[in-house]
Amino acid sequence: MANTTLTISSKNYSSWSLRGWLLARFSGLPFDEIVMPIDDPAARAELLLLSPSILVPCLVHDGIKVWDTLAIAEYLNELRPEAALLSKDIRARAHCRSICGEMHSGFGSLRSALPMNLKAHFPGFKVWARAQSDIDRIVAIWSDCLKQYGGPFLFGERSAADAMYAPVVTRFVTYDVKLDPEIVEYGQRIMALPEMQAWIADAQQEVEEIDELDVEF
Ligand SMILES: N[C@@H](CCC(=O)N[C@@H](CS)C(=O)NCC(=O)O)C(=O)O
């Protein structure tokens, strides 16, 4: 067993789990996954021991516990600077931190109206106005990054920002959100990453269903 674990929950529904898992995979740090069942009280008690917030993802590395996705990104960037989760350039790094922060603390309307659900597909889904404002802001962020850093990812090479926004890419697919070609192509590049393909394949195998899910999990 590696001396590193990442606790996550549903691969179909848990967008924060996906972010943390992608960050860990992008960093190149070997880790074991601990997948906590969604609704099991015993699992929640166990999770409390692993993650003080009772939330996932939670990384434990060499006995150091790191919870909350942004903290995990910062920790992995310190541990594995060669993976460049955050750019070496101070300007790009500040930009990356800003848009990761915006994802972490914002876009509540998008998150509640279009929850991550990899197994689902809703052609012609009607997006309400507030969620559309979140989508417009995200598209502006991505367009600006792709223009400034020249692609193929938000900051040129793959970075923490791509991990933070990957669940949004999946929502755009699930809810059939209409987008300009450059944004569709960026989304396709994210979906084609071997890490995303592996995650989605596992999500397809999950049996748990949350019918009443109406907020981001
Ligand atoms: N701000 C936290 C959010 C984490 C979060 O909300 N995680 C959800 C799963 S996506 C969770 O653990 N929910 C547990 C539960 O509701 O039982 C982070 O950045 O990691």
GROMACS .gro file of C-alpha atoms and ligand atoms in nm:
model
  237
    1MET     CA    1   0.000   0.000   0.000
    2ALA     CA    2   0.136   0.345  -0.094
    3ASN     CA    3   0.188   0.585   0.195
    4THR     CA    4  -0.060   0.815   0.022
    5THR     CA    5  -0.436   0.782   0.015
    6LEU     CA    6  -0.707   0.990  -0.143
    7THR     CA    7  -1.056   0.950  -0.001
    8ILE     CA    8  -1.331   1.018  -0.253
    9SER     CA    9  -1.697   0.926  -0.298
   10SER     CA   10  -1.916   0.858  -0.601
   11LYS     CA   11  -1.737   0.881  -0.934
   12ASN     CA   12  -2.068   0.951  -1.106
   13TYR     CA   13  -2.186   1.236  -0.884
   14SER     CA   14  -1.901   1.377  -0.679
   15SER     CA   15  -1.746   1.667  -0.866
   16TRP     CA   16  -1.510   1.756  -0.581
   17SER     CA   17  -1.386   1.398  -0.576
   18LEU     CA   18  -1.313   1.422  -0.948
   19ARG     CA   19  -1.119   1.748  -0.899
   20GLY     CA   20  -0.908   1.609  -0.616
   21TRP     CA   21  -0.844   1.283  -0.799
   22LEU     CA   22  -0.737   1.461  -1.119
   23LEU     CA   23  -0.505   1.688  -0.921
   24ALA     CA   24  -0.345   1.383  -0.762
   25ARG     CA   25  -0.312   1.203  -1.095
   26PHE     CA   26  -0.173   1.512  -1.270
   27SER     CA   27   0.085   1.549  -0.991
   28GLY     CA   28   0.219   1.200  -1.062
   29LEU     CA   29   0.214   1.108  -0.693
   30PRO     CA   30   0.123   0.740  -0.652
   31PHE     CA   31  -0.179   0.699  -0.425
   32ASP     CA   32  -0.440   0.450  -0.317
   33GLU     CA   33  -0.805   0.545  -0.356
   34ILE     CA   34  -1.047   0.503  -0.070
   35VAL     CA   35  -1.402   0.522  -0.204
   36MET     CA   36  -1.662   0.603   0.062
   37PRO     CA   37  -2.021   0.494  -0.006
   38ILE     CA   38  -2.253   0.793  -0.037
   39ASP     CA   39  -2.511   0.730   0.233
   40ASP     CA   40  -2.372   0.473   0.472
   41PRO     CA   41  -2.366   0.610   0.833
   42ALA     CA   42  -2.074   0.381   0.925
   43ALA     CA   43  -1.880   0.516   0.629
   44ARG     CA   44  -1.956   0.871   0.741
   45ALA     CA   45  -1.818   0.795   1.087
   46GLU     CA   46  -1.505   0.656   0.928
   47LEU     CA   47  -1.481   0.959   0.703
   48LEU     CA   48  -1.486   1.186   1.006
   49LEU     CA   49  -1.166   1.018   1.122
   50LEU     CA   50  -1.005   1.071   0.782
   51SER     CA   51  -1.140   1.415   0.695
   52PRO     CA   52  -1.219   1.667   0.970
   53SER     CA   53  -1.473   1.841   0.745
   54ILE     CA   54  -1.650   1.507   0.672
   55LEU     CA   55  -1.611   1.610   0.312
   56VAL     CA   56  -1.417   1.454   0.031
   57PRO     CA   57  -1.166   1.467  -0.127
   58CYS     CA   58  -0.916   1.419   0.155
   59LEU     CA   59  -0.550   1.343   0.088
   60VAL     CA   60  -0.326   1.175   0.343
   61HIS     CA   61   0.042   1.176   0.252
   62ASP     CA   62   0.317   1.058   0.488
   63GLY     CA   63   0.076   1.112   0.777
   64ILE     CA   64  -0.005   1.467   0.664
   65LYS     CA   65  -0.378   1.518   0.620
   66VAL     CA   66  -0.497   1.768   0.359
   67TRP     CA   67  -0.866   1.828   0.295
   68ASP     CA   68  -1.042   2.083   0.079
   69THR     CA   69  -0.960   2.075  -0.291
   70LEU     CA   70  -0.767   2.401  -0.314
   71ALA     CA   71  -0.545   2.299  -0.023
   72ILE     CA   72  -0.481   1.967  -0.198
   73ALA     CA   73  -0.383   2.152  -0.518
   74GLU     CA   74  -0.142   2.377  -0.328
   75TYR     CA   75   0.004   2.085  -0.132
   76LEU     CA   76   0.061   1.872  -0.443
   77ASN     CA   77   0.215   2.168  -0.623
   78GLU     CA   78   0.466   2.212  -0.339
   79LEU     CA   79   0.537   1.840  -0.324
   80ARG     CA   80   0.569   1.787  -0.698
   81PRO     CA   81   0.672   2.122  -0.851
   82GLU     CA   82   0.786   1.941  -1.166
   83ALA     CA   83   0.422   1.855  -1.243
   84ALA     CA   84   0.350   2.231  -1.265
   85LEU     CA   85  -0.002   2.217  -1.130
   86LEU     CA   86   0.055   2.590  -1.089
   87SER     CA   87   0.259   2.771  -1.353
   88LYS     CA   88   0.624   2.865  -1.291
   89ASP     CA   89   0.544   3.217  -1.408
   90ILE     CA   90   0.415   3.441  -1.127
   91ARG     CA   91   0.161   3.619  -1.349
   92ALA     CA   92   0.015   3.295  -1.487
   93ARG     CA   93   0.025   3.144  -1.138
   94ALA     CA   94  -0.175   3.435  -0.996
   95HIS     CA   95  -0.421   3.401  -1.285
   96CYS     CA   96  -0.452   3.026  -1.230
   97ARG     CA   97  -0.510   3.069  -0.857
   98SER     CA   98  -0.775   3.333  -0.928
   99ILE     CA   99  -0.981   3.118  -1.163
  100CYS     CA  100  -0.941   2.810  -0.941
  101GLY     CA  101  -1.067   3.023  -0.652
  102GLU     CA  102  -1.358   3.145  -0.860
  103MET     CA  103  -1.457   2.783  -0.932
  104HIS     CA  104  -1.411   2.684  -0.568
  105SER     CA  105  -1.629   2.957  -0.423
  106GLY     CA  106  -1.867   3.044  -0.706
  107PHE     CA  107  -2.102   2.930  -0.977
  108GLY     CA  108  -2.366   2.816  -0.729
  109SER     CA  109  -2.649   2.841  -0.982
  110LEU     CA  110  -2.470   2.617  -1.230
  111ARG     CA  111  -2.383   2.373  -0.955
  112SER     CA  112  -2.737   2.340  -0.826
  113ALA     CA  113  -2.919   2.345  -1.162
  114LEU     CA  114  -2.678   2.119  -1.352
  115PRO     CA  115  -2.529   1.874  -1.099
  116MET     CA  116  -2.256   1.643  -1.219
  117ASN     CA  117  -2.404   1.314  -1.336
  118LEU     CA  118  -2.174   1.134  -1.576
  119LYS     CA  119  -2.416   0.854  -1.657
  120ALA     CA  120  -2.697   1.088  -1.758
  121HIS     CA  121  -2.766   1.276  -2.080
  122PHE     CA  122  -3.038   1.541  -2.116
  123PRO     CA  123  -3.062   1.655  -2.479
  124GLY     CA  124  -3.222   1.998  -2.514
  125PHE     CA  125  -3.199   2.069  -2.140
  126LYS     CA  126  -3.347   2.412  -2.058
  127VAL     CA  127  -3.088   2.622  -1.875
  128TRP     CA  128  -3.239   2.893  -1.654
  129ALA     CA  129  -3.106   3.249  -1.662
  130ARG     CA  130  -2.885   3.246  -1.352
  131ALA     CA  131  -2.718   2.921  -1.448
  132GLN     CA  132  -2.667   3.069  -1.797
  133SER     CA  133  -2.485   3.368  -1.638
  134ASP     CA  134  -2.249   3.123  -1.466
  135ILE     CA  135  -2.196   2.942  -1.797
  136ASP     CA  136  -2.124   3.273  -1.974
  137ARG     CA  137  -1.865   3.366  -1.711
  138ILE     CA  138  -1.696   3.023  -1.734
  139VAL     CA  139  -1.684   3.043  -2.113
  140ALA     CA  140  -1.526   3.391  -2.085
  141ILE     CA  141  -1.263   3.255  -1.841
  142TRP     CA  142  -1.177   2.964  -2.070
  143SER     CA  143  -1.168   3.178  -2.389
  144ASP     CA  144  -0.939   3.430  -2.222
  145CYS     CA  145  -0.702   3.156  -2.101
  146LEU     CA  146  -0.696   2.973  -2.435
  147LYS     CA  147  -0.619   3.303  -2.611
  148GLN     CA  148  -0.355   3.422  -2.362
  149TYR     CA  149  -0.165   3.094  -2.321
  150GLY     CA  150  -0.233   2.943  -2.666
  151GLY     CA  151  -0.390   2.614  -2.547
  152PRO     CA  152  -0.431   2.325  -2.574
  153PHE     CA  153  -0.517   2.350  -2.201
  154LEU     CA  154  -0.614   2.658  -2.001
  155PHE     CA  155  -0.256   2.750  -1.912
  156GLY     CA  156  -0.089   2.587  -2.211
  157GLU     CA  157   0.016   2.264  -2.043
  158ARG     CA  158  -0.226   2.078  -1.814
  159SER     CA  159  -0.264   2.251  -1.479
  160ALA     CA  160  -0.471   2.267  -1.162
  161ALA     CA  161  -0.722   2.485  -1.348
  162ASP     CA  162  -0.809   2.205  -1.590
  163ALA     CA  163  -0.874   1.974  -1.294
  164MET     CA  164  -1.090   2.236  -1.121
  165TYR     CA  165  -1.305   2.294  -1.432
  166ALA     CA  166  -1.320   1.933  -1.556
  167PRO     CA  167  -1.655   1.863  -1.383
  168VAL     CA  168  -1.798   2.167  -1.564
  169VAL     CA  169  -1.687   2.015  -1.895
  170THR     CA  170  -1.882   1.700  -1.807
  171ARG     CA  171  -2.190   1.905  -1.716
  172PHE     CA  172  -2.181   2.079  -2.054
  173VAL     CA  173  -2.190   1.734  -2.215
  174THR     CA  174  -2.456   1.590  -1.981
  175TYR     CA  175  -2.690   1.889  -2.019
  176ASP     CA  176  -2.626   1.947  -2.390
  177VAL     CA  177  -2.511   2.307  -2.335
  178LYS     CA  178  -2.465   2.496  -2.662
  179LEU     CA  179  -2.111   2.636  -2.692
  180ASP     CA  180  -1.877   2.793  -2.948
  181PRO     CA  181  -1.642   2.556  -3.134
  182GLU     CA  182  -1.323   2.657  -2.944
  183ILE     CA  183  -1.497   2.577  -2.614
  184VAL     CA  184  -1.637   2.249  -2.747
  185GLU     CA  185  -1.284   2.154  -2.861
  186TYR     CA  186  -1.135   2.238  -2.521
  187GLY     CA  187  -1.402   2.019  -2.361
  188GLN     CA  188  -1.323   1.736  -2.599
  189ARG     CA  189  -0.954   1.757  -2.506
  190ILE     CA  190  -1.044   1.728  -2.137
  191MET     CA  191  -1.284   1.439  -2.197
  192ALA     CA  192  -1.018   1.257  -2.403
  193LEU     CA  193  -0.754   1.269  -2.127
  194PRO     CA  194  -0.670   0.913  -2.021
  195GLU     CA  195  -0.737   1.013  -1.660
  196MET     CA  196  -1.089   1.132  -1.750
  197GLN     CA  197  -1.156   0.821  -1.956
  198ALA     CA  198  -1.053   0.602  -1.662
  199TRP     CA  199  -1.271   0.799  -1.418
  200ILE     CA  200  -1.575   0.790  -1.650
  201ALA     CA  201  -1.535   0.415  -1.708
  202ASP     CA  202  -1.547   0.361  -1.330
  203ALA     CA  203  -1.848   0.595  -1.297
  204GLN     CA  204  -2.036   0.391  -1.559
  205GLN     CA  205  -1.992   0.083  -1.341
  206GLU     CA  206  -2.140   0.247  -1.029
  207VAL     CA  207  -2.472   0.106  -0.919
  208GLU     CA  208  -2.568   0.381  -0.674
  209GLU     CA  209  -2.833   0.619  -0.801
  210ILE     CA  210  -2.942   0.941  -0.635
  211ASP     CA  211  -3.279   1.017  -0.796
  212GLU     CA  212  -3.354   1.315  -0.580
  213LEU     CA  213  -3.015   1.474  -0.639
  214ASP     CA  214  -3.074   1.843  -0.704
  215VAL     CA  215  -2.769   2.013  -0.560
  216GLU     CA  216  -2.405   1.960  -0.631
  217PHE     CA  217  -2.266   1.661  -0.448
  218LIG     N1  218  -1.495   2.290  -0.037
  218LIG     C1  219  -1.481   2.145  -0.039
  218LIG     C2  220  -1.607   2.086  -0.097
  218LIG     C3  221  -1.608   1.937  -0.080
  218LIG     C4  222  -1.748   1.877  -0.091
  218LIG     O1  223  -1.852   1.947  -0.089
  218LIG     N2  224  -1.752   1.745  -0.103
  218LIG     C5  225  -1.877   1.670  -0.109
  218LIG     C6  226  -1.871   1.569  -0.221
  218LIG     S1  227  -1.859   1.637  -0.379
  218LIG     C7  228  -1.890   1.581   0.014
  218LIG     O2  229  -1.791   1.534   0.064
  218LIG     N3  230  -2.011   1.554   0.060
  218LIG     C8  231  -2.024   1.458   0.167
  218LIG     C9  232  -2.160   1.442   0.211
  218LIG     O3  233  -2.241   1.525   0.175
  218LIG     O4  234  -2.183   1.346   0.279
  218LIG    C10  235  -1.359   2.110  -0.122
  218LIG     O5  236  -1.308   2.197  -0.191
  218LIG     O6  237  -1.308   1.999  -0.115
   0.00000   0.00000   0.00000
